[in-house]
CSV table of C-alpha atoms in Angstrom, one decimal:
chain,number,residue,atom,x,y,z
W,1,MET,CA,67.0,-22.4,10.6
W,2,SER,CA,66.3,-20.5,13.8
W,3,ASP,CA,65.7,-22.7,17.2
W,4,THR,CA,62.7,-20.6,17.9
W,5,PRO,CA,59.4,-20.3,15.7
W,6,PHE,CA,58.9,-17.8,12.7
W,7,GLY,CA,62.0,-16.0,12.2
W,8,PHE,CA,60.1,-12.9,11.0
W,9,GLY,CA,60.2,-9.2,12.3
W,10,LEU,CA,59.9,-5.7,11.2
W,11,PRO,CA,62.3,-5.2,8.1
W,12,PRO,CA,65.4,-3.1,8.7
W,13,GLU,CA,66.0,-0.2,6.5
W,14,GLU,CA,68.1,-1.5,3.6
W,15,PRO,CA,71.1,0.0,2.9
W,16,ASP,CA,71.1,3.3,0.4
W,17,ASP,CA,74.4,1.9,-1.3
W,18,GLY,CA,73.6,-2.1,-0.5
W,19,ASP,CA,76.6,-2.3,1.7
W,20,GLU,CA,76.4,-0.2,4.6
W,21,GLY,CA,72.9,0.9,6.2
W,22,LYS,CA,72.2,4.6,7.5
W,23,LYS,CA,69.9,4.0,9.9
W,24,LYS,CA,71.1,2.1,13.6
W,25,ASP,CA,68.9,0.9,15.9
W,26,GLN,CA,69.7,2.4,19.3
W,27,GLN,CA,68.3,-0.2,21.5
W,28,SER,CA,70.3,-2.9,20.0
W,29,GLY,CA,73.4,-1.1,20.0
W,30,GLY,CA,73.7,-0.1,16.4
W,31,GLY,CA,73.2,-3.9,15.3
W,32,GLN,CA,70.8,-5.9,12.8
W,33,GLY,CA,68.1,-3.2,12.7
W,34,PRO,CA,64.9,-2.4,15.1
W,35,ALA,CA,64.1,-4.8,18.0
W,36,ASN,CA,62.4,-7.7,16.9
W,37,PRO,CA,58.4,-7.3,17.7
W,38,PHE,CA,58.0,-10.9,18.0
W,39,GLY,CA,61.5,-11.9,19.4
W,40,PHE,CA,62.0,-14.7,17.1
W,41,GLY,CA,65.2,-15.8,16.5
W,42,GLY,CA,67.5,-15.4,13.7
W,43,LEU,CA,69.5,-17.1,11.5
W,44,PRO,CA,72.5,-19.9,12.0
W,45,GLY,CA,75.2,-18.0,13.7
W,46,ALA,CA,73.5,-14.6,13.6
W,47,GLY,CA,72.8,-14.2,16.9
W,48,GLY,CA,69.0,-13.6,16.6
W,49,PHE,CA,67.1,-10.4,15.2
W,50,GLY,CA,65.9,-9.6,18.7
W,51,GLY,CA,69.5,-9.4,20.5
W,52,GLY,CA,70.3,-12.9,20.7
W,53,PRO,CA,68.6,-16.2,21.8
W,54,GLY,CA,68.3,-15.0,25.3
W,55,GLY,CA,67.0,-11.9,24.4
W,56,PRO,CA,63.4,-10.4,24.9
W,57,GLY,CA,61.1,-12.6,23.8
W,58,ALA,CA,63.1,-15.8,23.2
W,59,ASP,CA,61.0,-18.0,25.2
W,60,ASN,CA,57.5,-16.7,24.4
W,61,PRO,CA,57.3,-15.0,20.8
W,62,PHE,CA,54.4,-12.8,21.3
W,63,ALA,CA,56.0,-11.2,24.7
W,64,ALA,CA,58.4,-8.5,23.0
W,65,MET,CA,55.4,-7.2,21.3
W,66,PHE,CA,54.6,-5.4,24.5
W,67,GLY,CA,56.9,-3.0,26.6
W,68,SER,CA,60.1,-1.8,24.5
W,69,LEU,CA,58.2,-1.4,21.3
W,70,ASN,CA,57.2,2.2,20.2
W,71,PRO,CA,53.8,2.9,18.8
W,72,THR,CA,55.1,2.8,15.2
W,73,ASP,CA,56.6,-0.7,15.6
W,74,LEU,CA,53.7,-2.1,17.5
W,75,GLY,CA,51.3,-0.9,14.7
W,76,ALA,CA,53.4,-2.4,11.9
W,77,ALA,CA,53.8,-5.9,14.0
W,78,PHE,CA,50.2,-6.2,14.5
W,79,GLN,CA,49.6,-5.2,10.3
W,80,GLN,CA,51.7,-8.2,9.6
W,81,LEU,CA,50.5,-10.3,11.8
W,82,GLY,CA,47.0,-9.2,10.0
W,83,GLN,CA,48.6,-10.0,7.1
W,84,MET,CA,49.5,-13.4,7.9
W,85,LEU,CA,45.9,-14.8,9.3
W,86,SER,CA,44.1,-13.3,6.1
W,87,TYR,CA,46.4,-14.6,3.5
W,88,GLU,CA,44.1,-16.5,1.0
W,89,GLY,CA,46.1,-17.4,-1.8
W,90,GLY,CA,48.3,-20.6,-2.8
W,91,PRO,CA,49.9,-23.2,-0.4
W,92,VAL,CA,53.0,-20.6,0.3
W,93,ASN,CA,52.7,-17.0,1.1
W,94,TRP,CA,55.2,-15.9,-1.3
W,95,ASP,CA,55.0,-12.3,-0.7
W,96,MET,CA,56.0,-13.0,2.8
W,97,ALA,CA,58.8,-15.4,1.3
W,98,LYS,CA,60.1,-12.6,-0.7
W,99,GLN,CA,59.8,-9.9,2.3
W,100,ILE,CA,61.4,-12.5,4.7
W,101,ALA,CA,64.2,-13.3,2.2
W,102,ARG,CA,65.1,-9.7,1.3
W,103,GLN,CA,65.1,-8.8,5.1
W,104,THR,CA,67.4,-12.0,5.8
W,105,VAL,CA,69.8,-10.8,3.0
W,106,ALA,CA,69.8,-7.1,4.6
W,107,GLN,CA,70.7,-9.0,8.1
W,108,GLY,CA,74.4,-9.8,6.4
W,109,THR,CA,76.0,-13.3,6.6
W,110,PRO,CA,77.1,-14.7,10.0
W,111,ASP,CA,81.0,-13.9,8.9
W,112,GLY,CA,79.8,-10.1,8.9
W,113,SER,CA,79.7,-9.9,4.9
W,114,ARG,CA,77.2,-7.5,3.9
W,115,ASP,CA,75.3,-7.2,0.7
W,116,ALA,CA,76.2,-4.2,-1.5
W,117,SER,CA,75.3,-2.6,-5.0
W,118,VAL,CA,77.0,-4.0,-7.9
W,119,GLY,CA,79.0,-1.1,-9.5
W,120,PRO,CA,80.0,-0.4,-13.1
W,121,ALA,CA,84.0,-2.2,-12.7
W,122,GLU,CA,82.4,-5.1,-11.3
W,123,ARG,CA,80.0,-5.7,-13.8
W,124,ARG,CA,82.3,-5.2,-16.6
W,125,ALA,CA,84.7,-7.6,-14.6
W,126,VAL,CA,81.9,-9.9,-14.7
W,127,GLU,CA,81.1,-9.7,-18.5
W,128,ASP,CA,84.7,-10.1,-19.6
W,129,ALA,CA,85.2,-13.5,-17.4
W,130,VAL,CA,82.2,-15.2,-18.8
W,131,ARG,CA,82.7,-13.9,-22.4
W,132,LEU,CA,86.5,-15.3,-22.0
W,133,ALA,CA,85.0,-18.5,-20.3
W,134,ASP,CA,82.8,-19.2,-23.3
W,135,LEU,CA,86.2,-18.8,-25.5
W,136,TRP,CA,87.5,-21.3,-23.3
W,137,LEU,CA,84.7,-23.4,-23.4
W,138,ASP,CA,84.1,-23.6,-27.1
W,139,ASP,CA,87.4,-26.1,-27.2
W,140,VAL,CA,86.2,-28.5,-24.6
W,141,THR,CA,82.3,-28.9,-25.8
W,142,SER,CA,80.5,-29.3,-28.9
W,143,LEU,CA,77.5,-27.2,-27.2
W,144,PRO,CA,77.1,-23.8,-28.4
W,145,SER,CA,77.4,-20.7,-25.7
W,146,GLY,CA,74.2,-20.8,-24.1
W,147,ALA,CA,74.7,-17.4,-22.2
W,148,ALA,CA,72.8,-14.5,-24.1
W,149,SER,CA,73.9,-12.1,-21.5
W,150,ALA,CA,76.2,-11.6,-18.3
W,151,VAL,CA,75.1,-10.3,-15.4
W,152,ALA,CA,76.4,-9.4,-12.1
W,153,TRP,CA,73.6,-9.5,-9.4
W,154,SER,CA,73.6,-8.2,-5.9
W,155,ARG,CA,72.3,-10.6,-3.3
W,156,ALA,CA,69.1,-9.1,-3.3
W,157,GLU,CA,68.9,-8.9,-7.0
W,158,TRP,CA,69.7,-13.2,-6.6
W,159,VAL,CA,66.4,-13.4,-4.3
W,160,GLU,CA,64.1,-11.5,-6.7
W,161,ALA,CA,65.5,-13.8,-10.0
W,162,THR,CA,65.2,-17.2,-8.6
W,163,LEU,CA,62.0,-17.3,-6.5
W,164,PRO,CA,59.7,-18.4,-9.5
W,165,ALA,CA,61.9,-21.5,-9.6
W,166,TRP,CA,61.8,-22.0,-5.9
W,167,GLN,CA,57.9,-21.7,-6.3
W,168,GLU,CA,57.7,-24.5,-8.7
W,169,LEU,CA,60.0,-26.9,-6.4
W,170,VAL,CA,58.1,-25.9,-3.2
W,171,ASP,CA,54.5,-25.6,-3.8
W,172,PRO,CA,53.7,-29.1,-4.7
W,173,VAL,CA,55.1,-30.2,-1.2
W,174,ALA,CA,53.4,-27.7,0.4
W,175,GLU,CA,50.0,-28.0,-1.1
W,176,ARG,CA,50.0,-31.6,0.2
W,177,VAL,CA,50.6,-30.2,3.8
W,178,GLY,CA,47.8,-27.8,3.4
W,179,THR,CA,45.7,-30.5,2.8
W,180,ALA,CA,46.7,-32.7,5.6
W,181,MET,CA,46.0,-30.6,7.6
W,182,GLY,CA,42.5,-30.3,6.9
W,183,ASP,CA,42.6,-34.2,6.5
W,184,VAL,CA,43.1,-35.0,9.8
W,185,LEU,CA,40.2,-33.9,11.2
W,186,PRO,CA,37.1,-36.4,11.6
W,187,GLU,CA,35.0,-35.8,8.2
W,188,GLU,CA,32.1,-34.9,11.0
W,189,MET,CA,34.5,-32.1,12.3
W,190,GLN,CA,35.5,-30.7,9.2
W,191,ALA,CA,32.0,-28.9,8.6
W,192,MET,CA,32.1,-27.1,11.9
W,193,ALA,CA,35.6,-26.6,11.9
W,194,GLY,CA,35.6,-24.6,8.8
W,195,PRO,CA,36.9,-21.3,10.0
W,196,LEU,CA,39.7,-23.0,12.0
W,197,ILE,CA,40.5,-25.0,9.0
W,198,GLY,CA,40.9,-21.8,7.2
W,199,MET,CA,42.7,-20.0,9.3
W,200,MET,CA,45.3,-23.0,9.8
W,201,ARG,CA,45.9,-23.1,6.1
W,202,SER,CA,46.0,-19.4,6.2
W,203,MET,CA,48.5,-19.6,8.6
W,204,GLY,CA,50.6,-22.9,6.9
W,205,GLY,CA,51.0,-21.0,3.7
W,206,ALA,CA,52.5,-17.5,5.9
W,207,MET,CA,54.8,-20.3,7.8
W,208,PHE,CA,56.2,-22.2,4.7
W,209,GLY,CA,56.5,-18.3,3.3
W,210,THR,CA,58.5,-17.4,6.4
W,211,GLN,CA,60.7,-20.6,6.6
W,212,ILE,CA,61.2,-20.5,2.6
W,213,GLY,CA,62.1,-16.9,2.7
W,214,GLN,CA,64.8,-17.5,5.7
W,215,ALA,CA,66.5,-20.3,3.7
W,216,VAL,CA,66.3,-18.3,0.5
W,217,GLY,CA,67.7,-15.3,2.1
W,218,VAL,CA,70.5,-17.5,3.8
W,219,LEU,CA,71.2,-19.3,0.4
W,220,ALA,CA,71.7,-15.8,-1.4
W,221,GLY,CA,74.6,-15.5,0.9
W,222,GLU,CA,76.3,-18.5,-0.3
W,223,VAL,CA,75.7,-19.1,-3.7
W,224,VAL,CA,77.9,-17.4,-6.2
W,225,GLY,CA,75.6,-18.1,-9.3
W,226,SER,CA,72.5,-18.8,-10.9
W,227,SER,CA,73.3,-22.6,-11.4
W,228,ASP,CA,74.9,-23.5,-8.1
W,229,ILE,CA,72.7,-26.1,-6.7
W,230,GLY,CA,72.5,-28.1,-10.2
W,231,LEU,CA,69.1,-26.5,-11.1
W,232,PRO,CA,68.4,-23.6,-13.7
W,233,LEU,CA,67.2,-20.9,-10.9
W,234,GLY,CA,67.7,-17.8,-13.0
W,235,PRO,CA,66.1,-16.8,-16.4
W,236,ALA,CA,67.2,-18.7,-19.3
W,237,GLY,CA,70.0,-17.1,-21.1
W,238,LYS,CA,71.8,-15.2,-18.3
W,239,ALA,CA,75.2,-16.2,-16.9
W,240,ALA,CA,74.9,-14.4,-13.2
W,241,LEU,CA,77.8,-14.2,-10.9
W,242,LEU,CA,77.5,-12.6,-7.3
W,243,PRO,CA,80.5,-10.4,-7.1
W,244,VAL,CA,80.4,-10.1,-3.0
W,245,ASN,CA,79.5,-14.0,-2.9
W,246,VAL,CA,82.7,-14.2,-5.3
W,247,GLU,CA,84.9,-12.3,-3.5
W,248,THR,CA,84.0,-14.1,-0.1
W,249,PHE,CA,84.6,-17.5,-1.4
W,250,GLY,CA,88.2,-17.0,-2.5
W,251,LYS,CA,89.1,-14.8,0.5
W,252,ASP,CA,91.0,-17.6,2.0
W,253,LEU,CA,92.0,-19.7,-0.9
W,254,GLY,CA,95.4,-18.0,-1.5
W,255,VAL,CA,94.2,-17.8,-5.3
W,256,PRO,CA,94.1,-14.5,-7.2
W,257,LYS,CA,90.6,-13.2,-7.4
W,258,GLU,CA,90.7,-12.8,-11.1
W,259,GLU,CA,91.3,-16.6,-11.1
W,260,VAL,CA,88.6,-17.3,-8.6
W,261,ARG,CA,86.0,-15.3,-10.6
W,262,LEU,CA,87.2,-16.9,-14.1
W,263,TYR,CA,87.2,-20.4,-12.9
W,264,LEU,CA,83.4,-19.8,-11.3
W,265,ALA,CA,82.2,-17.9,-14.7
W,266,LEU,CA,83.4,-21.2,-16.5
W,267,ARG,CA,80.9,-23.2,-14.4
W,268,GLU,CA,78.2,-20.7,-14.9
W,269,ALA,CA,78.5,-20.6,-18.6
W,270,ALA,CA,79.2,-24.2,-18.6
W,271,HIS,CA,75.6,-24.9,-16.9
W,272,GLN,CA,73.9,-22.4,-19.5
W,273,ARG,CA,75.1,-24.4,-22.5
W,274,LEU,CA,73.8,-27.6,-21.1
W,275,PHE,CA,70.2,-26.0,-20.2
W,276,ALA,CA,70.2,-23.2,-23.3
W,277,HIS,CA,70.9,-26.9,-25.7
W,278,VAL,CA,69.4,-29.7,-24.2
W,279,PRO,CA,65.8,-28.5,-24.3
W,280,TRP,CA,64.1,-31.5,-22.2
W,281,LEU,CA,67.0,-31.2,-19.1
W,282,ARG,CA,65.3,-28.7,-17.2
W,283,SER,CA,61.9,-30.4,-17.1
W,284,HIS,CA,63.6,-33.6,-16.7
W,285,LEU,CA,65.3,-32.2,-13.5
W,286,PHE,CA,62.0,-30.6,-12.0
W,287,GLY,CA,60.1,-33.7,-13.0
W,288,ALA,CA,62.3,-36.0,-11.0
W,289,VAL,CA,61.9,-33.7,-8.0
W,290,ASP,CA,58.5,-33.6,-8.5
W,291,GLY,CA,58.2,-37.4,-9.0
W,292,TYR,CA,60.5,-37.9,-5.8
W,293,ALA,CA,58.2,-35.4,-3.4
W,294,ARG,CA,54.9,-37.5,-4.6
W,295,GLY,CA,56.3,-40.5,-2.9
W,296,ILE,CA,56.8,-38.2,0.4
W,297,LYS,CA,54.1,-38.9,2.8
W,298,VAL,CA,53.3,-36.2,5.7
W,299,ASP,CA,53.6,-37.6,9.4
W,300,THR,CA,50.0,-37.6,9.9
W,301,ALA,CA,50.7,-38.8,13.6
W,302,LYS,CA,52.8,-35.8,14.2
W,303,LEU,CA,50.2,-33.3,12.4
W,304,GLU,CA,47.3,-34.9,14.3
W,305,ASP,CA,49.1,-34.4,17.5
W,306,VAL,CA,49.5,-30.6,16.2
W,307,VAL,CA,46.5,-30.0,15.4
W,308,GLY,CA,44.4,-31.5,18.3
W,309,GLN,CA,46.4,-29.2,20.5
W,310,PHE,CA,46.0,-26.4,18.3
W,311,ASP,CA,45.7,-23.2,20.2
W,312,PRO,CA,44.8,-19.8,18.2
W,313,GLN,CA,47.0,-17.8,20.6
W,314,ASN,CA,49.9,-20.0,20.1
W,315,PRO,CA,50.2,-20.3,16.2
W,316,GLU,CA,54.3,-21.1,16.7
W,317,GLN,CA,53.1,-24.7,17.5
W,318,LEU,CA,52.6,-25.1,13.6
W,319,GLN,CA,55.9,-23.4,12.7
W,320,GLU,CA,57.8,-25.7,15.1
W,321,ALA,CA,56.1,-28.9,13.5
W,322,LEU,CA,57.8,-27.5,10.4
W,323,GLN,CA,60.9,-27.0,11.4
W,324,GLN,CA,61.2,-30.4,13.1
W,325,GLY,CA,60.0,-31.6,9.7
W,326,MET,CA,57.0,-33.8,8.7
W,327,PHE,CA,57.8,-35.4,5.8
W,328,GLN,CA,58.7,-39.3,5.5
W,329,PRO,CA,60.0,-40.8,2.3
W,330,GLU,CA,57.8,-43.9,1.4
W,331,ASP,CA,60.0,-46.9,1.5
W,332,THR,CA,58.6,-48.7,-1.5
W,333,PRO,CA,60.6,-49.4,-4.8
W,334,GLU,CA,58.6,-46.7,-6.4
W,335,GLN,CA,60.2,-44.1,-4.6
W,336,LYS,CA,63.9,-45.8,-4.3
W,337,ALA,CA,63.7,-45.7,-7.7
W,338,ALA,CA,62.6,-42.0,-7.8
W,339,LEU,CA,65.6,-40.7,-5.3
W,340,ALA,CA,67.8,-42.6,-7.8
W,341,ARG,CA,66.6,-40.8,-10.6
W,342,LEU,CA,66.6,-37.4,-8.9
W,343,GLU,CA,70.7,-38.0,-7.5
W,344,THR,CA,71.5,-39.3,-10.9
W,345,ALA,CA,70.4,-36.2,-12.9
W,346,LEU,CA,72.1,-34.1,-10.5
W,347,ALA,CA,75.4,-36.0,-10.5
W,348,LEU,CA,75.1,-36.2,-14.1
W,349,VAL,CA,74.6,-32.5,-14.6
W,350,GLU,CA,77.3,-31.3,-12.1
W,351,GLY,CA,79.5,-34.1,-13.2
W,352,TRP,CA,79.5,-32.8,-16.9
W,353,VAL,CA,80.1,-29.5,-15.8
W,354,ASP,CA,83.1,-30.7,-13.5
W,355,ALA,CA,84.4,-32.3,-16.4
W,356,VAL,CA,84.4,-29.7,-19.0
W,357,VAL,CA,85.5,-26.9,-16.5
W,358,HIS,CA,88.2,-28.8,-15.6
W,359,ALA,CA,89.6,-29.8,-19.5
W,360,ALA,CA,89.0,-25.9,-20.0
W,361,ALA,CA,90.6,-24.3,-17.2
W,362,LYS,CA,93.7,-27.2,-16.6
W,363,PRO,CA,96.0,-25.9,-18.9
W,364,ARG,CA,95.4,-22.4,-18.7
W,365,LEU,CA,94.9,-21.6,-14.5
W,366,SER,CA,97.7,-22.8,-12.3
W,367,SER,CA,94.9,-23.0,-9.4
W,368,ALA,CA,92.3,-25.0,-11.5
W,369,ASP,CA,93.1,-28.3,-9.3
W,370,ALA,CA,92.4,-26.3,-5.9
W,371,LEU,CA,89.6,-24.7,-7.1
W,372,ARG,CA,88.2,-27.8,-8.4
W,373,GLU,CA,88.7,-29.7,-5.4
W,374,THR,CA,87.2,-26.7,-3.0
W,375,LEU,CA,84.1,-26.9,-5.1
W,376,ARG,CA,83.7,-30.4,-4.9
W,377,ARG,CA,83.7,-30.4,-1.2
W,378,ARG,CA,81.5,-27.3,-0.6
W,379,ARG,CA,79.0,-28.9,-3.0
W,380,ALA,CA,78.8,-32.4,-1.4
W,381,SER,CA,78.5,-30.8,2.4
W,382,GLY,CA,75.8,-28.2,1.4
W,383,GLY,CA,75.3,-25.3,4.1
W,384,PRO,CA,72.6,-24.4,6.4
W,385,ALA,CA,70.2,-23.1,3.7
W,386,GLU,CA,70.1,-26.6,1.7
W,387,GLN,CA,69.9,-28.4,5.1
W,388,THR,CA,66.4,-26.2,5.9
W,389,PHE,CA,65.2,-27.2,2.1
W,390,ALA,CA,65.8,-31.0,3.2
W,391,THR,CA,63.7,-30.2,6.5
W,392,LEU,CA,61.0,-28.4,4.8
W,393,ILE,CA,60.5,-30.6,1.5
W,394,GLY,CA,62.1,-33.6,2.5
W,395,LEU,CA,64.7,-33.2,-0.2
W,396,GLU,CA,68.6,-32.5,-0.3
W,397,LEU,CA,69.5,-30.9,-3.6
W,398,ARG,CA,73.0,-32.7,-3.4
W,399,PRO,CA,74.5,-34.7,-6.4
W,400,ARG,CA,75.9,-37.6,-3.9
W,401,ARG,CA,77.8,-39.2,-6.8
W,402,LEU,CA,79.6,-35.9,-8.4
W,403,ARG,CA,83.1,-37.8,-8.3
W,404,ASP,CA,81.8,-41.1,-10.2
W,405,ALA,CA,79.6,-39.2,-12.5
W,406,SER,CA,82.7,-36.6,-13.4
W,407,ARG,CA,85.0,-39.6,-13.8
W,408,LEU,CA,82.5,-41.1,-16.3
W,409,TRP,CA,82.2,-38.0,-18.2
W,410,ALA,CA,86.3,-37.8,-18.7
W,411,SER,CA,86.1,-41.4,-19.9
W,412,LEU,CA,83.7,-41.0,-22.4
W,413,THR,CA,85.8,-37.9,-23.5
W,414,ASP,CA,88.7,-40.0,-23.8
W,415,ALA,CA,86.8,-42.9,-25.4
W,416,ARG,CA,84.5,-41.1,-27.7
W,417,GLY,CA,85.8,-37.2,-28.3
W,418,VAL,CA,84.0,-34.5,-27.1
W,419,ASP,CA,81.1,-34.9,-30.0
W,420,GLY,CA,80.7,-38.8,-28.9
W,421,ARG,CA,80.3,-37.6,-25.1
W,422,ASP,CA,77.8,-34.4,-25.7
W,423,ALA,CA,75.4,-36.6,-27.9
W,424,LEU,CA,74.4,-38.5,-25.3
W,425,TRP,CA,72.5,-35.2,-24.1
W,426,SER,CA,70.2,-35.5,-27.4
W,427,HIS,CA,67.9,-38.0,-25.5
W,428,PRO,CA,67.4,-38.9,-22.0
W,429,ASP,CA,67.3,-42.6,-22.6
W,430,MET,CA,71.0,-42.3,-24.0
W,431,LEU,CA,72.1,-41.3,-20.5
W,432,PRO,CA,74.0,-43.2,-17.9
W,433,THR,CA,72.0,-44.3,-15.0
W,434,ALA,CA,72.6,-45.3,-11.8
W,435,THR,CA,74.2,-48.5,-12.0
W,436,ASP,CA,76.4,-47.1,-14.9
W,437,LEU,CA,78.0,-44.8,-12.6
W,438,ASP,CA,78.9,-48.2,-10.7
W,439,ASP,CA,80.2,-49.5,-13.9
W,440,PRO,CA,81.6,-46.7,-16.0
W,441,ASP,CA,83.9,-48.7,-17.9
W,442,GLY,CA,81.3,-50.9,-18.9
W,443,PHE,CA,78.9,-48.1,-19.9
W,444,VAL,CA,81.8,-46.3,-22.1
W,445,HIS,CA,82.6,-49.4,-24.2
W,446,ARG,CA,78.7,-50.1,-24.8
W,447,GLU,CA,77.5,-49.9,-28.0
W,448,GLN,CA,74.8,-46.7,-27.8
W,449,ILE,CA,71.3,-46.7,-29.5
W,450,ASP,CA,71.3,-44.2,-32.3
W,451,PHE,CA,68.1,-42.2,-31.8
W,452,SER,CA,68.4,-40.3,-35.0
W,453,GLU,CA,68.2,-43.4,-36.9
W,454,TRP,CA,64.7,-44.3,-34.8
W,455,ASP,CA,63.6,-40.9,-35.6
W,456,LYS,CA,64.0,-41.4,-39.1
W,457,MET,CA,62.4,-44.8,-39.2
W,458,LEU,CA,59.7,-43.6,-37.7
W,459,GLY,CA,59.3,-40.8,-40.0
W,460,GLU,CA,59.1,-43.0,-42.9
W,461,ALA,CA,56.6,-45.4,-41.5
W,462,ALA,CA,54.2,-42.5,-40.7
W,463,ASP,CA,54.5,-41.6,-44.4
W,464,ARG,CA,53.4,-44.9,-45.7
W,465,PRO,CA,50.1,-45.8,-46.0
W,466,ALA,CA,48.0,-48.1,-43.8
W,467,PRO,CA,48.3,-52.2,-44.9
W,468,GLY,CA,45.6,-52.9,-47.6
W,469,LYS,CA,44.6,-49.4,-48.0
W,470,LYS,CA,45.6,-47.4,-51.3
W,471,ASP,CA,46.3,-44.3,-51.7
W,472,GLU,CA,44.0,-41.5,-54.4
W,473,GLY,CA,47.1,-41.8,-56.9
W,474,ASP,CA,46.8,-46.0,-57.1
W,475,GLY,CA,43.0,-45.8,-57.0
W,476,LYS,CA,42.9,-43.4,-60.2
W,477,GLY,CA,45.1,-45.6,-62.1
W,478,ASP,CA,43.1,-48.4,-61.5
W,479,GLY,CA,39.9,-46.9,-62.8
W,480,ALA,CA,41.3,-45.3,-65.8
W,481,GLU,CA,42.2,-49.3,-66.8
C-alpha cells in the first residue's frame, strides 16, 4: 500500500474505450488524471496520485486542498470528505471501496499496462479456450464440468464481480476493529464521547473501504481469472479470464499466447469443477478464514494510543494505524490449529488443481512444465495486494504447502486412480490433514473410511422403531389375537 494515508482522490475520467483516456490533466503533464485534492500517495511503484511522493501535500494530507485546486475540484473534495464522515453503514464502506478500486484500476499498473474493454475476438478466444480445457479435463478427473459459461472480463468487471466475496471475507474482522475503537475508552467516558465514537467508527469504515478498495484495485491488475487466490471470488458457474492480464502474464515467458491462455483456462476450469461439485467446499474455505480471524486480537495498546491522541482535524492517524497493522494472532493451540486448517485447505485446493491441470496439459502443451513452475512461484510469493490483505485482516491467502499437496494428489492418482483420488472430496473428514502432507505415502496407502456406508447405516437405523416400542402394525396384530 502507499506510504501516505488514505490513498484516495478524485476519480480520473475512465477511458471511453477502456484503454486510453481522452482527458489529460494539464497540471500533471497528462499523467494519472487530475491533481489529487488530498495529496495522498498512490499505489506501489505508481509514483503517487499527486505527482509522486514529493508532490504537493505529501507531508500534510490536506495541504493540496488549497492552492492548486479549481473550485470544481475543491467542491468535489469536500463532498467526498463529507460522505466519509457521514457514513453510517457496516464496518466497511463498500461504496467507497468500489469507487477506490475502480479508480485504482483506471490508474493502470506500475508497468504501464492499462485496462481495456474486451472485444468480441477476445471473448471468443476465451470461450474457445475454456471449452477445449473442459474437454482435456474430462480425461483426468471424475468431476464433470462446472462452468456453465465462460466470460472475458476487464479489470473493472473483475472488481464488480468479486466485491461480494471480499465483503464476506473482510467484514467480520473490520467489525471487531470498529467495536474495539469504542471499547478502548473507559465506560464513564463512552456516554460522553458518543458523537466522537460515532465519528471514529464512520471514519474507520471509510478507511477500511479505502484500503480494501486500493488492494482490490491492485489485485485486479495482477489476477488472470476468478480463482487465482484459491477462493471462489466470482459468481458460481462462470469461468472467467482477464485477457489484458493474461497477455501481460505471458509477455516475457517466450511461450505462444495461445498456449498461455489455454493453460490458464485449464486452471480456471479445474477450479470451477471443484467448487461446483463439492458443495461443502466454499463454506469450508470461508469458514476456515473466519475461524482463523476469530482468533486474531486487536492490538488494543496501539489502538488506545491512537484514540488517546485522536484529533478530528488529523484523521490520517487512524489510517496510519490500519496501514501498520493492528492484528496479532493469538498464540494458543486453538489458533494454531485454525491456521493449520486454513493453510491445509488452501493447499489442498491449489494442489489438486495443479495436479490435474499438469496431467491434462503435459501430453499436449510443450510449455506445460515452464508454465506450471511460473505459476507455482507466482502463487507462493504473492504480490503487493496480497501483502496488503495480510496487513489489513492479519491473514495471508497463500497455500504455503502447494508443492506438498500437489505431490500427494499425484501419488493418490497413481495408487487409487482418478476416481479414488476425487472420491476424497465427497466428505471434508476424508481429506488429508497437515500431518498427512508430512507423510504423503502413509496417507496414500491408508485404508479410507467409506462414508457412503455410514450414511446407509444411519438411514437404516433411523427407519427402525425405538427399542421397546411396537409399531402400529404389530399393535393391531396383537389386538386381533
